[in-house]
Amino acid sequence: MWELIQTNKRNSTLLMVLMAVVLLALGFAIGMAAVGPEGGLFGLGIAAVIWLVLALISLSSGDQILLAASGAKQITHDVHPQLFNVVEEMKIAAGLPAMPKVYIINDPAPNAFATGRNPQSASIAVTAGLLGRLNRDELQGVIAHEMSHILHRDILYMTLAGIMLGSVVLLSQVFMRGVFYGSMGSRRRYSSNSRGGNQAQILLVVIAIVAAILAPIMAQLLYFALSRRREYLADAGGARLTRYPEGLASALEKIASDPSPQLATANSVTAPMFFANPFKSRGQRGLSDLTSTHPPISERIRILRGMSHGASYKDYAQAYATVTHGKNIVPAAALTGDEVQLRQGLPPTTEQGLPQKQTHQIGDIMRKVNGFQFLTCECGLKLKIPPNFPSGVVPCPRCRRSLSIPSRPA
Amino acid sequence: MIVAVIAVLAVLALVGIVGIGIYNGLVGSRNQVDNAWAQIDVQLKRRHDLIPNLVETAKGYMKHERETFESITKARSAAMGAKTVPEVAKSEGQLADALSKFMLVVENYPELKANQNFLALQEELTSTENKIAFARQNYNDQVLFYNNKIQMFPSNVVAGMFVFNKRDFFQVETALEREAPKVNFS
């Protein structure tokens, strides 16, 4: 049951060690170039310290920064009972030790992310657009995917790897700028050295420049590989938690075909945390295999729909192998044969059809998050009262009845 | 001589450390099983608490469905009185059957389905049914994990020494219970 997680942990560790090697090698090369052959270890130390400081900051308060930057608002059960219930259901299914905090992001683009250092203090944020468009089963699939990220400690891995990537980029940029602006001065300084030492020094600088160009690219590719791998695994975990891969597949389908503009608050560092890639690719997808944080949605859907026999990790691995032709995500021998039966979905609903109605719903969800109150007049008109409404009574604009606003809890 | 003694002591210490690790792991997963069972209990109780509200709200709209209400109420008191695990499984299965029948009948009352209060209760009931199903799922997962540990080498040695007993799976009693009851009509 846990073998897939174990294998993935090993692969992720390997990728992260490779990234660390890239970072330290870059530091070493820069140190040699800047100070001389004896400066290599010094540069290596600097690179390690930069990474450590950034990692400590982001691990101690990274989730709060991320949530605040996305404009996410924490909600209670009353604001959106269904979302809250679905999160609680998945918390129970995953056997999580504590209920994650639930947030809603005011954005019409359907997406979601999970954050938090460990399963004890996790947060799940979904956009209002997601709530407006998905039915209960689909929402459950998305939340299960996010819950798997929490369960697999992806947030920890991705934060550490992201910081490593950031350090590599930072180091190489600082160095390149130093070379560019300092080239005149350093040439004069080197010329005072002996002739042999000068040539060796120039060679070191050239090596360091090449390293500074290549390192960010390599780090980025490793980061993307790490991210995609964990995305597949979260899909597998989500299918296992809900016993219903179709819910997740259908949610992905709706998100892929969604016409609304891309998420306003996402950036390239936060992208891997999201349920679906927040950046809409326009045009061809040729390079996307190497440079995308997420696997192609169509492939994720095909794998999930290929799980016809059961919902275990083994079934996912089999479907994965069928869809992607051979390159297996885990050695099949590492999977134990626990049978996990699929479950029936809820009966299909016809209610959420019209795009206008959905947009309307999304607006209502956000008003509720922001403390609006909803009153229904006897004539059938629905009033939305903003939280700063000064009076306790409001006249109905249609039938002129006066409605009293129930006092809100402070 | 001294070297041999040190070597033996080192091996013993190593075995001891590994044994302590295995023992703690076993206790940990046994606690997980107990905790998972407690989760099921919490959700079953919640189902019992929801039913009177649901029946009260629906009664006003459904004048001619006395039998349905009676069967729910009866199944509920039977389920609340159940003590042993097989009893609980059986009576809860019957209650789930009665509830899903009730939810089918609701289909014939469009006015009831438009009632905000009823819709909110319905969402809570749907969620509670799901939570029961997921809690049972998690419980069975934990039992599988724990039983595997007890039977597999080397943890089975430690388990045998300190009497860790196998746990039973929560088996579904009725055919209707096997599928998640379809109570969502929203």
Coordinates of C-alpha atoms in Angstrom, one line a residue:
Chain A
M1 CA 0.0 0.0 0.0
W2 CA 2.8 2.4 0.9
E3 CA 5.3 1.2 -1.6
L4 CA 4.4 3.7 -4.3
I5 CA 5.0 6.5 -1.8
Q6 CA 8.3 4.9 -0.8
T7 CA 9.5 4.5 -4.4
N8 CA 8.5 8.1 -5.1
K9 CA 10.2 9.3 -2.0
R10 CA 13.4 7.6 -3.3
N11 CA 13.1 9.1 -6.8
S12 CA 12.3 12.5 -5.4
T13 CA 15.3 12.3 -3.1
L14 CA 17.5 11.4 -6.0
L15 CA 16.2 14.4 -8.0
M16 CA 16.8 16.7 -5.1
V17 CA 20.3 15.4 -4.5
L18 CA 21.0 16.1 -8.2
M19 CA 19.7 19.6 -7.8
A20 CA 21.8 20.1 -4.7
V21 CA 24.8 18.9 -6.7
V22 CA 24.1 21.4 -9.4
L23 CA 23.8 24.2 -6.8
L24 CA 27.0 23.3 -5.0
A25 CA 29.0 22.7 -8.2
L26 CA 27.9 26.2 -9.4
G27 CA 29.0 27.7 -6.1
F28 CA 32.3 25.8 -6.3
A29 CA 33.0 27.0 -9.9
I30 CA 32.1 30.6 -9.1
G31 CA 34.3 30.6 -6.0
M32 CA 37.2 29.3 -8.0
A33 CA 36.7 31.9 -10.7
A34 CA 36.3 34.8 -8.3
V35 CA 38.9 34.1 -5.7
G36 CA 41.2 31.5 -7.2
P37 CA 41.7 27.8 -6.9
E38 CA 41.5 28.0 -3.1
G39 CA 38.1 29.8 -3.2
G40 CA 36.1 26.8 -4.4
L41 CA 35.1 25.5 -1.0
F42 CA 34.3 29.1 0.0
G43 CA 31.9 29.4 -2.9
L44 CA 30.4 26.1 -2.1
G45 CA 29.8 27.2 1.5
I46 CA 28.1 30.4 0.3
A47 CA 25.8 28.5 -2.0
A48 CA 24.8 26.1 0.9
V49 CA 24.2 29.0 3.3
I50 CA 22.0 30.9 0.8
W51 CA 19.9 27.8 0.3
L52 CA 19.6 27.1 4.0
V53 CA 18.5 30.6 4.9
L54 CA 15.9 30.7 2.1
A55 CA 14.6 27.2 3.0
L56 CA 14.2 28.1 6.7
I57 CA 12.2 31.3 5.9
S58 CA 9.9 29.5 3.4
L59 CA 9.3 26.5 5.7
S60 CA 8.5 28.6 8.7
S61 CA 6.0 30.9 7.1
G62 CA 5.8 29.9 3.4
D63 CA 2.2 28.7 3.6
Q64 CA 1.0 32.0 5.1
I65 CA 2.9 34.0 2.5
L66 CA 1.4 31.9 -0.3
L67 CA -2.1 32.1 1.0
A68 CA -1.9 35.8 1.5
A69 CA -0.4 36.3 -2.0
S70 CA -3.3 34.4 -3.6
G71 CA -5.9 36.5 -1.8
A72 CA -7.3 33.4 -0.1
K73 CA -9.9 33.8 2.7
Q74 CA -10.4 31.2 5.4
I75 CA -14.0 30.0 5.6
T76 CA -16.1 28.1 8.1
H77 CA -18.7 25.4 7.6
D78 CA -21.5 28.0 7.3
V79 CA -20.0 29.9 4.3
H80 CA -19.9 26.9 2.0
P81 CA -21.2 23.7 3.7
Q82 CA -20.5 21.5 0.7
L83 CA -16.9 22.4 0.3
F84 CA -16.3 22.1 4.1
N85 CA -18.0 18.7 4.2
V86 CA -16.1 17.4 1.2
V87 CA -12.8 18.4 2.8
E88 CA -13.8 16.7 6.0
E89 CA -14.8 13.6 4.1
M90 CA -11.4 13.4 2.5
K91 CA -9.7 14.1 5.8
I92 CA -11.4 11.1 7.2
A93 CA -10.6 9.0 4.1
A94 CA -7.0 9.9 4.3
G95 CA -6.8 9.4 8.1
L96 CA -5.3 12.8 8.5
P97 CA -4.6 13.7 12.1
A98 CA -6.2 17.2 11.9
M99 CA -8.7 19.0 9.8
P100 CA -7.0 21.2 7.3
K101 CA -7.9 24.9 7.1
V102 CA -10.2 25.6 4.2
Y103 CA -9.8 28.7 2.1
I104 CA -11.6 30.3 -0.9
I105 CA -9.8 32.4 -3.5
N106 CA -11.8 35.1 -5.3
D107 CA -11.0 34.1 -8.8
P108 CA -13.3 32.8 -11.6
A109 CA -10.5 30.4 -13.0
P110 CA -11.2 26.9 -11.6
N111 CA -8.2 25.7 -9.7
A112 CA -7.1 24.6 -6.2
F113 CA -3.9 24.2 -4.1
A114 CA -2.8 22.7 -0.9
T115 CA 0.0 24.0 1.4
G116 CA 1.4 23.5 4.8
R117 CA 4.6 21.9 6.1
N118 CA 3.1 18.7 7.5
P119 CA -0.2 16.9 7.7
Q120 CA -0.9 18.4 11.1
S121 CA -1.1 22.0 9.9
A122 CA -2.2 21.9 6.3
S123 CA -4.4 24.3 4.3
I124 CA -6.5 23.7 1.2
A125 CA -7.5 26.6 -1.0
V126 CA -10.0 26.5 -3.9
T127 CA -11.1 29.2 -6.3
A128 CA -14.7 30.4 -6.4
G129 CA -14.7 29.4 -10.1
L130 CA -14.0 25.8 -9.1
L131 CA -16.9 25.7 -6.7
G132 CA -19.2 27.2 -9.2
R133 CA -18.4 24.7 -12.0
L134 CA -17.9 21.3 -10.4
N135 CA -20.5 19.0 -9.0
R136 CA -20.1 17.2 -5.7
D137 CA -18.2 14.1 -7.1
E138 CA -15.8 16.3 -9.1
L139 CA -15.1 18.6 -6.2
Q140 CA -14.4 15.5 -4.1
G141 CA -11.9 14.3 -6.7
V142 CA -10.1 17.7 -6.7
I143 CA -10.0 17.8 -2.9
A144 CA -8.7 14.2 -2.8
H145 CA -5.9 15.1 -5.1
E146 CA -4.9 18.0 -2.8
M147 CA -5.3 15.8 0.2
S148 CA -2.8 13.3 -1.4
H149 CA -0.3 16.2 -1.9
I150 CA -0.6 16.8 1.9
L151 CA -0.4 13.1 2.7
H152 CA 2.7 12.6 0.4
R153 CA 4.4 15.7 1.9
D154 CA 4.7 17.2 -1.5
I155 CA 4.5 20.6 -0.2
L156 CA 7.7 20.1 1.8
Y157 CA 9.5 18.6 -1.2
M158 CA 8.4 21.2 -3.7
T159 CA 9.3 24.0 -1.3
L160 CA 12.8 22.7 -0.7
A161 CA 13.3 22.1 -4.4
G162 CA 11.8 25.4 -5.4
I163 CA 14.2 27.2 -3.1
M164 CA 17.1 25.3 -4.5
L165 CA 16.1 26.4 -8.0
G166 CA 15.8 30.0 -6.8
S167 CA 19.3 29.8 -5.2
V168 CA 20.8 28.5 -8.4
V169 CA 19.2 31.3 -10.5
L170 CA 20.2 33.9 -7.9
L171 CA 23.8 32.7 -7.8
S172 CA 24.3 32.5 -11.5
Q173 CA 22.7 35.9 -12.1
V174 CA 24.9 37.6 -9.5
F175 CA 28.0 36.0 -11.0
M176 CA 27.2 36.8 -14.6
R177 CA 26.5 40.4 -13.7
G178 CA 29.8 40.5 -11.8
V179 CA 31.7 39.1 -14.8
F180 CA 30.0 41.5 -17.1
Y181 CA 30.6 44.7 -15.2
G182 CA 33.9 43.7 -13.6
S183 CA 35.6 42.4 -16.7
M184 CA 37.6 45.5 -17.3
G185 CA 38.9 45.8 -13.7
S186 CA 39.7 42.2 -13.3
R187 CA 41.7 42.0 -16.6
R188 CA 44.0 44.7 -15.2
R189 CA 44.3 42.9 -11.9
Y190 CA 45.1 39.5 -13.5
S191 CA 47.7 41.0 -15.8
S192 CA 49.9 41.8 -12.8
N193 CA 50.0 38.0 -12.0
S194 CA 52.4 35.6 -13.4
R195 CA 51.6 34.5 -16.9
G196 CA 50.8 30.9 -16.1
G197 CA 48.5 31.7 -13.2
N198 CA 46.7 34.2 -15.4
Q199 CA 45.9 31.6 -18.0
A200 CA 44.6 29.2 -15.4
Q201 CA 42.5 31.9 -14.0
I202 CA 40.9 32.7 -17.3
L203 CA 40.2 29.1 -17.9
L204 CA 38.4 28.9 -14.5
V205 CA 36.3 32.0 -15.3
V206 CA 35.3 30.4 -18.6
I207 CA 34.3 27.2 -16.8
A208 CA 32.3 29.2 -14.3
I209 CA 30.5 31.2 -17.0
V210 CA 29.5 28.0 -18.7
A211 CA 28.3 26.6 -15.4
A212 CA 26.4 29.7 -14.7
I213 CA 24.6 29.4 -18.0
L214 CA 23.9 25.6 -17.7
A215 CA 23.1 25.3 -14.0
P216 CA 19.7 27.2 -14.0
I217 CA 18.5 25.2 -17.0
M218 CA 19.4 21.9 -15.5
A219 CA 18.0 22.9 -12.1
Q220 CA 14.7 23.9 -13.8
L221 CA 14.4 20.7 -15.8
L222 CA 15.0 18.7 -12.6
Y223 CA 12.4 20.8 -10.8
F224 CA 9.8 20.2 -13.5
A225 CA 10.5 16.4 -13.5
L226 CA 10.0 16.3 -9.7
S227 CA 6.8 18.3 -10.0
R228 CA 5.2 16.2 -12.8
R229 CA 6.1 12.9 -11.0
R230 CA 4.3 14.1 -7.9
E231 CA 1.3 15.3 -9.9
Y232 CA 0.7 11.8 -11.2
L233 CA 1.1 10.4 -7.8
A234 CA -1.4 12.8 -6.3
D235 CA -3.9 11.7 -9.0
A236 CA -3.3 8.1 -8.1
G237 CA -3.8 8.9 -4.4
G238 CA -6.9 10.9 -5.2
A239 CA -8.5 8.1 -7.1
R240 CA -7.6 5.7 -4.2
L241 CA -9.1 8.0 -1.6
T242 CA -12.4 8.5 -3.4
R243 CA -12.6 5.1 -5.0
Y244 CA -14.0 7.0 -7.9
P245 CA -11.4 8.1 -10.6
E246 CA -14.2 9.4 -12.9
G247 CA -14.9 12.3 -10.5
L248 CA -11.3 13.5 -10.8
A249 CA -11.2 12.9 -14.6
S250 CA -14.4 14.8 -15.2
A251 CA -13.2 17.7 -13.1
L252 CA -10.0 17.8 -15.1
E253 CA -12.0 17.8 -18.3
K254 CA -14.1 20.7 -17.1
I255 CA -11.0 22.7 -16.1
A256 CA -9.3 22.0 -19.4
S257 CA -12.3 23.3 -21.4
D258 CA -12.8 26.3 -19.1
P259 CA -13.0 29.6 -21.0
S260 CA -12.2 32.0 -18.1
P261 CA -8.8 33.8 -18.1
Q262 CA -5.9 32.2 -16.2
L263 CA -5.5 32.6 -12.5
A264 CA -4.4 36.2 -11.7
T265 CA -2.3 35.5 -8.6
A266 CA -0.2 32.5 -9.8
N267 CA 3.5 32.8 -10.7
S268 CA 6.1 30.3 -11.8
V269 CA 7.2 29.5 -8.3
T270 CA 3.7 28.7 -7.0
A271 CA 2.6 27.0 -10.2
P272 CA 3.5 23.4 -9.2
M273 CA 1.3 23.7 -6.1
F274 CA -1.8 24.1 -8.1
F275 CA -4.2 21.3 -9.1
A276 CA -3.9 22.2 -12.8
N277 CA -1.3 24.3 -14.4
P278 CA -2.4 27.8 -13.8
F279 CA -0.8 29.0 -17.0
K280 CA -2.8 28.4 -20.1
S281 CA -0.5 27.4 -22.9
R282 CA -1.4 29.1 -26.1
G283 CA -0.1 27.5 -29.3
Q284 CA 1.9 24.3 -29.7
R285 CA 2.7 21.9 -26.9
G286 CA 6.0 20.7 -28.3
L287 CA 8.3 21.5 -25.4
S288 CA 5.7 21.1 -22.8
D289 CA 6.9 17.6 -21.9
L290 CA 10.2 18.9 -20.5
T291 CA 9.3 22.4 -19.4
S292 CA 5.9 21.9 -17.8
T293 CA 5.2 21.7 -14.1
H294 CA 2.1 19.5 -14.8
P295 CA 1.5 16.5 -17.0
P296 CA -0.8 17.2 -20.0
I297 CA -4.4 17.2 -18.8
S298 CA -5.5 15.0 -21.6
E299 CA -3.0 12.3 -20.5
R300 CA -4.1 12.6 -16.8
I301 CA -7.7 12.1 -17.9
R302 CA -6.9 9.1 -20.1
I303 CA -5.0 7.4 -17.3
L304 CA -7.8 8.0 -14.8
R305 CA -10.4 6.7 -17.2
G306 CA -8.2 3.7 -17.9
M307 CA -8.6 2.5 -14.3
S308 CA -11.5 0.1 -15.0
H309 CA -10.6 -2.6 -12.6
G310 CA -10.0 -0.9 -9.3
A311 CA -8.8 2.2 -7.5
S312 CA -5.5 1.0 -6.0
Y313 CA -2.1 2.4 -6.8
K314 CA -1.5 -0.7 -8.8
D315 CA -4.4 0.0 -11.1
Y316 CA -3.2 3.5 -11.6
A317 CA 0.3 2.2 -12.4
Q318 CA -1.2 -0.2 -14.9
A319 CA -3.3 2.5 -16.6
Y320 CA -0.3 4.8 -16.6
A321 CA 1.8 2.2 -18.4
T322 CA -1.0 1.6 -21.0
V323 CA -1.5 5.3 -21.7
T324 CA 2.1 6.4 -21.8
H325 CA 3.3 3.2 -23.5
G326 CA 5.7 1.5 -21.2
K327 CA 7.6 4.1 -19.3
N328 CA 6.4 3.1 -15.9
I329 CA 6.0 5.5 -13.1
V330 CA 6.9 2.8 -10.6
P331 CA 8.2 -0.7 -10.8
A332 CA 5.1 -2.9 -10.7
A333 CA 6.9 -5.3 -8.4
A334 CA 7.0 -2.7 -5.8
L335 CA 3.2 -2.6 -5.5
T336 CA 1.4 -5.0 -3.3
G337 CA -1.8 -6.5 -4.6
D338 CA -4.4 -5.0 -2.3
E339 CA -7.7 -4.9 -4.1
V340 CA -9.5 -1.6 -4.0
Q341 CA -13.0 -1.7 -5.4
L342 CA -14.4 1.2 -7.5
R343 CA -17.5 2.9 -6.3
Q344 CA -20.6 4.2 -8.1
G345 CA -20.9 7.9 -8.6
L346 CA -23.8 10.0 -7.6
P347 CA -26.6 10.2 -10.1
P348 CA -25.8 12.8 -12.8
T349 CA -27.4 16.2 -12.2
T350 CA -28.7 18.6 -14.7
E351 CA -28.7 21.6 -12.6
Q352 CA -25.5 23.4 -13.5
G353 CA -26.0 24.0 -17.2
L354 CA -25.9 27.6 -18.1
P355 CA -22.7 29.6 -18.0
Q356 CA -24.6 32.7 -16.9
K357 CA -26.0 30.8 -13.9
Q358 CA -22.5 29.5 -13.0
T359 CA -21.1 33.0 -13.1
H360 CA -23.9 34.1 -10.9
Q361 CA -23.2 31.3 -8.4
I362 CA -19.5 32.3 -8.3
G363 CA -20.4 35.8 -7.5
D364 CA -22.7 34.6 -4.7
I365 CA -19.9 32.4 -3.2
M366 CA -17.6 35.3 -3.1
R367 CA -20.2 37.6 -1.5
K368 CA -20.7 34.9 1.2
V369 CA -17.0 34.7 1.8
N370 CA -16.9 38.4 2.3
G371 CA -19.6 38.5 4.9
F372 CA -22.7 39.4 2.8
Q373 CA -26.0 38.2 4.2
F374 CA -28.7 36.7 2.0
L375 CA -32.4 37.5 2.7
T376 CA -35.3 36.1 0.8
C377 CA -38.4 38.4 0.7
E378 CA -41.9 37.0 0.8
C379 CA -42.3 38.2 -2.8
G380 CA -39.5 35.9 -3.8
L381 CA -36.8 38.5 -4.4
K382 CA -33.4 37.6 -3.0
L383 CA -31.5 40.5 -1.3
K384 CA -27.8 40.5 -0.8
I385 CA -26.8 42.7 2.2
P386 CA -23.2 43.9 2.4
P387 CA -21.5 43.5 5.8
N388 CA -21.2 47.3 6.3
F389 CA -24.9 48.0 5.7
P390 CA -25.7 50.7 8.3
S391 CA -29.3 50.0 9.2
G392 CA -30.9 46.9 10.7
V393 CA -33.9 47.1 8.4
V394 CA -34.0 47.1 4.6
P395 CA -37.0 47.8 2.3
C396 CA -37.6 45.3 -0.5
P397 CA -37.1 47.1 -3.8
R398 CA -39.9 45.2 -5.5
C399 CA -42.8 45.0 -3.0
R400 CA -41.8 47.6 -0.4
R401 CA -42.0 45.3 2.5
S402 CA -39.4 46.1 5.1
L403 CA -37.2 43.3 6.0
S404 CA -35.2 43.1 9.3
I405 CA -31.6 41.9 9.0
P406 CA -30.7 39.3 11.5
S407 CA -27.8 40.4 13.6
R408 CA -24.6 38.8 12.5
P409 CA -22.2 37.1 15.0
A410 CA -19.3 39.5 15.7
Chain B
M1 CA 38.0 -12.3 24.6
I2 CA 37.2 -8.7 25.4
V3 CA 36.6 -8.1 21.7
A4 CA 34.2 -11.1 21.5
V5 CA 32.2 -9.8 24.5
I6 CA 32.0 -6.3 23.0
A7 CA 30.9 -7.8 19.7
V8 CA 28.1 -9.9 21.4
L9 CA 27.0 -6.9 23.4
A10 CA 26.9 -4.7 20.3
V11 CA 24.8 -7.3 18.4
L12 CA 22.4 -7.5 21.4
A13 CA 22.1 -3.8 21.6
L14 CA 21.4 -3.6 17.9
V15 CA 18.7 -6.3 18.2
G16 CA 17.3 -4.4 21.1
I17 CA 17.1 -1.1 19.2
V18 CA 15.5 -2.7 16.2
G19 CA 13.1 -4.6 18.4
I20 CA 12.1 -1.3 20.2
G21 CA 11.5 0.3 16.8
I22 CA 9.3 -2.5 15.6
Y23 CA 7.4 -2.6 18.9
N24 CA 6.7 1.2 18.7
G25 CA 5.6 0.8 15.1
L26 CA 3.2 -1.9 16.1
V27 CA 1.7 0.2 18.9
G28 CA 1.4 3.1 16.5
S29 CA -0.6 1.2 13.9
R30 CA -2.8 -0.4 16.6
N31 CA -3.6 3.1 17.8
Q32 CA -4.4 4.0 14.2
V33 CA -6.8 1.2 14.0
D34 CA -8.5 2.2 17.3
N35 CA -8.6 5.8 16.1
A36 CA -10.2 4.8 12.8
W37 CA -12.9 2.9 14.6
A38 CA -13.6 5.9 16.8
Q39 CA -14.1 8.0 13.6
I40 CA -16.8 5.6 12.4
D41 CA -18.5 5.8 15.8
V42 CA -18.5 9.6 15.6
Q43 CA -20.1 9.6 12.2
L44 CA -22.8 7.0 13.1
K45 CA -23.8 9.1 16.0
R46 CA -24.0 12.2 13.8
R47 CA -26.3 10.3 11.4
H48 CA -28.6 9.5 14.4
D49 CA -28.7 13.1 15.4
L50 CA -29.6 14.3 11.9
I51 CA -32.5 12.1 11.3
P52 CA -35.1 13.7 13.7
N53 CA -34.5 17.1 12.1
L54 CA -34.8 15.6 8.6
V55 CA -38.1 13.8 9.4
E56 CA -39.5 17.0 11.1
T57 CA -38.8 19.1 8.0
A58 CA -40.1 16.6 5.6
K59 CA -43.3 15.7 7.5
G60 CA -45.1 18.9 6.6
Y61 CA -44.7 18.2 2.9
M62 CA -45.2 14.4 2.9
K63 CA -48.6 13.8 4.5
H64 CA -49.1 10.3 3.0
E65 CA -45.7 8.7 3.8
R66 CA -46.3 7.6 7.4
E67 CA -44.8 4.1 6.8
T68 CA -41.6 5.5 5.5
F69 CA -41.2 7.8 8.5
E70 CA -42.0 4.9 10.9
S71 CA -39.5 2.6 9.3
I72 CA -36.8 5.2 9.6
T73 CA -37.6 6.0 13.2
K74 CA -37.7 2.3 14.1
A75 CA -34.4 1.6 12.3
R76 CA -32.8 4.5 14.1
S77 CA -33.8 3.4 17.6
A78 CA -32.6 -0.2 16.8
A79 CA -29.2 1.2 15.6
M80 CA -28.8 3.4 18.7
G81 CA -29.5 0.4 20.9
A82 CA -26.9 -1.8 19.1
K83 CA -24.0 -2.8 21.3
T84 CA -21.6 -5.4 19.6
V85 CA -19.8 -4.8 16.3
P86 CA -21.9 -7.2 14.3
E87 CA -25.1 -5.7 15.8
V88 CA -24.0 -2.2 14.9
A89 CA -23.1 -3.3 11.3
K90 CA -26.5 -5.0 10.8
S91 CA -28.7 -2.3 12.3
E92 CA -26.8 0.6 10.6
G93 CA -27.2 -1.3 7.3
Q94 CA -31.0 -1.4 7.8
L95 CA -31.0 2.3 8.8
A96 CA -29.1 3.2 5.6
D97 CA -31.6 1.2 3.5
A98 CA -34.5 3.0 5.1
L99 CA -32.8 6.4 4.5
S100 CA -32.1 5.7 0.8
K101 CA -35.8 4.5 0.4
F102 CA -36.9 7.8 2.0
M103 CA -34.7 9.8 -0.4
L104 CA -36.2 8.1 -3.4
V105 CA -39.7 9.0 -2.1
V106 CA -38.5 12.6 -1.8
E107 CA -38.2 12.7 -5.5
N108 CA -42.0 12.9 -5.8
Y109 CA -42.2 16.1 -3.7
P110 CA -40.7 19.0 -5.7
E111 CA -41.8 21.6 -3.1
L112 CA -39.8 19.8 -0.4
K113 CA -36.8 19.7 -2.7
A114 CA -37.0 23.4 -3.1
N115 CA -37.0 24.0 0.7
Q116 CA -33.7 25.6 1.7
N117 CA -33.7 24.1 5.1
F118 CA -34.3 20.6 3.7
L119 CA -31.6 21.1 1.1
A120 CA -29.1 22.0 3.8
L121 CA -30.1 18.9 5.8
Q122 CA -29.8 16.8 2.7
E123 CA -26.2 18.0 2.1
E124 CA -25.4 17.2 5.7
L125 CA -26.9 13.7 5.4
T126 CA -25.1 13.1 2.1
S127 CA -21.8 14.2 3.7
T128 CA -22.4 12.0 6.8
E129 CA -23.1 9.0 4.6
N130 CA -19.9 9.7 2.7
K131 CA -18.0 10.2 6.0
I132 CA -19.3 6.8 7.3
A133 CA -18.2 5.1 4.1
F134 CA -14.8 6.8 4.1
A135 CA -14.2 6.2 7.8
R136 CA -15.0 2.5 7.2
Q137 CA -12.6 2.6 4.2
N138 CA -9.8 4.1 6.3
Y139 CA -10.5 1.7 9.1
N140 CA -10.2 -1.3 6.8
D141 CA -7.0 0.1 5.3
Q142 CA -5.5 0.5 8.8
V143 CA -6.6 -3.0 9.8
L144 CA -5.0 -4.4 6.6
F145 CA -1.7 -2.5 7.4
Y146 CA -1.7 -3.6 11.0
N147 CA -2.6 -7.3 10.3
N148 CA 0.1 -7.4 7.6
K149 CA 2.6 -6.2 10.2
I150 CA 1.6 -8.8 12.7
Q151 CA 2.0 -11.6 10.2
M152 CA 5.1 -10.5 8.4
F153 CA 8.7 -11.2 9.5
P154 CA 10.4 -9.8 11.5
S155 CA 7.6 -7.8 13.2
N156 CA 5.6 -11.0 13.7
V157 CA 8.2 -12.1 16.3
V158 CA 7.7 -8.9 18.4
A159 CA 4.0 -9.1 17.9
G160 CA 4.0 -12.7 19.2
M161 CA 6.0 -11.8 22.2
F162 CA 3.8 -8.9 23.3
V163 CA 0.4 -10.4 22.2
F164 CA -0.7 -8.1 19.4
N165 CA -4.0 -9.7 18.1
K166 CA -5.4 -9.5 14.6
R167 CA -8.3 -7.2 14.1
D168 CA -11.4 -7.8 12.1
F169 CA -12.4 -5.8 9.0
F170 CA -15.7 -3.8 9.1
Q171 CA -17.8 -5.9 6.7
V172 CA -20.7 -4.5 5.0
E173 CA -24.0 -6.2 6.0
T174 CA -26.6 -5.4 3.4
A175 CA -26.5 -5.2 -0.4
L176 CA -27.6 -1.6 -0.3
E177 CA -24.9 -0.6 2.1
R178 CA -22.2 -1.9 -0.2
E179 CA -22.7 1.0 -2.6
A180 CA -22.7 4.4 -1.0
P181 CA -26.4 5.2 -0.5
K182 CA -27.6 7.5 -3.2
V183 CA -29.0 10.3 -1.2
N184 CA -28.0 13.3 -3.2
F185 CA -30.6 14.7 -5.6
S186 CA -29.3 18.2 -5.7

